[in-house]
DNA sequence: GGAACTAACTTGACAGTGTCAAGATAATCA
DNA sequence: TGATTATCTTGACACTGTCAAGTTAGTTCC
């Protein structure tokens, strides 16, 4: 007589987080184009339209995932900074290594936030965490900026190198299999970066 | 009596190209997640399933678009190289500028090929053109490699810097609006790269 | 020129998708 | 306990990629 109903999710306020978790899972399994609102809903054990309540549309979910991506990104750099030596070079190396930590432990998020997907740039969390990441870079680079040089020049130099390296590391299997044998470690690039930076200050 | 039939596309062997054109258009208008087989078909004036004949599935179309992306990429570098001075530094600057030319004149393709989308890496054209791009880099960097240094170290240094700069230039509006005023030109980064490289050879 | 053959499509169907409106239910508070 | 509100469900719609089957155009052969 008493039917066995499908188990219902408790309304404990954790659905939003569960949906983001599910989205990250999907990105990891299927790549940057593998996100699906309905599948996230199913993974979180709710009906197909439930995500629409928390995220207005799929861009809303994407933006929330990207915000988490930036958050973890900042945390990876902060963790390294907290354990770094006091010198400017140590701290520069720390954020670079944090960058690489993030890219290798969360490749799906790293690729996603730089995928060219459209996000809702008005979203508060998204703006907060993406700005945070850049401010860590800015503060770490500040002592390295030579006189009469705009700080952006050094920031973008460092950012470009580490970002480019991380992205190419991740896509090199596709582009150029022959490189896999001999792919250089980031430290070998850092050596060149240090030469450029610390020679500059003696200019 | 004689009905007016909808205009039929001539079977002139150009559909495949038209579909790729349409796909590039869509990417430009809608971003990296805006591709649609059916819409490409409509834009090319054929039925919804016609693309399936030329490209087995949507990954087939994506791969063809990416192959064109790499082709244009190589051509942009070659064009600059053809007009470059004879010195190693001139040629290095030339491929960097070619890289930037490509990123700014085809942002949709640039972002697409590095978007983390899955492509069919067994595809002949895709492999041909992506390998070509890397071989241009390799040849241009070869004279800059110091003794006792693996060539990949210099290649990846250059590649990372220019790629990172191009990608960040493209997404900076999203991440960091405050930077727009003072975004440095690539030449200012190139100055630092040159210092690192040409100091290295005197090591 | 006509028949046979093949490449290049069209048509139709199906399961999946995002999004919206409307209804149902759970939690909270008076 | 009853009313209210936040949270979710149900159902519908137009759209998507993919496949099987049918059709048409172009070519080849006699």
PDB file of C-alpha atoms (C1' of nucleotides) in Angstrom, chain C residues 5-27:
ATOM      1  C1'  DC C   5      26.246   3.565 -60.623  1.00  0.00           C
ATOM      2  C1'  DT C   6      27.918   6.414 -56.965  1.00  0.00           C
ATOM      3  C1'  DA C   7      28.482  10.687 -54.295  1.00  0.00           C
ATOM      4  C1'  DA C   8      25.979  14.149 -52.177  1.00  0.00           C
ATOM      5  C1'  DC C   9      22.506  15.362 -50.280  1.00  0.00           C
ATOM      6  C1'  DT C  10      17.112  15.400 -47.873  1.00  0.00           C
ATOM      7  C1'  DT C  11      13.622  13.689 -44.893  1.00  0.00           C
ATOM      8  C1'  DG C  12      12.041  11.958 -40.786  1.00  0.00           C
ATOM      9  C1'  DA C  13      12.663  10.166 -36.333  1.00  0.00           C
ATOM     10  C1'  DC C  14      14.649   9.921 -31.674  1.00  0.00           C
ATOM     11  C1'  DA C  15      16.787  11.067 -27.419  1.00  0.00           C
ATOM     12  C1'  DG C  16      18.933  14.666 -25.381  1.00  0.00           C
ATOM     13  C1'  DT C  17      19.373  19.829 -24.190  1.00  0.00           C
ATOM     14  C1'  DG C  18      18.131  24.756 -21.879  1.00  0.00           C
ATOM     15  C1'  DT C  19      14.393  27.509 -20.450  1.00  0.00           C
ATOM     16  C1'  DC C  20      10.021  28.914 -18.913  1.00  0.00           C
ATOM     17  C1'  DA C  21       5.371  28.810 -16.456  1.00  0.00           C
ATOM     18  C1'  DA C  22       2.694  26.675 -13.217  1.00  0.00           C
ATOM     19  C1'  DG C  23       1.998  23.748  -9.480  1.00  0.00           C
ATOM     20  C1'  DA C  24       3.553  21.259  -5.219  1.00  0.00           C
ATOM     21  C1'  DT C  25       5.957  20.815  -0.940  1.00  0.00           C
ATOM     22  C1'  DA C  26       8.951  21.779   2.833  1.00  0.00           C
ATOM     23  C1'  DA C  27      10.706  25.054   6.289  1.00  0.00           C
TER      24       DA C  27
END
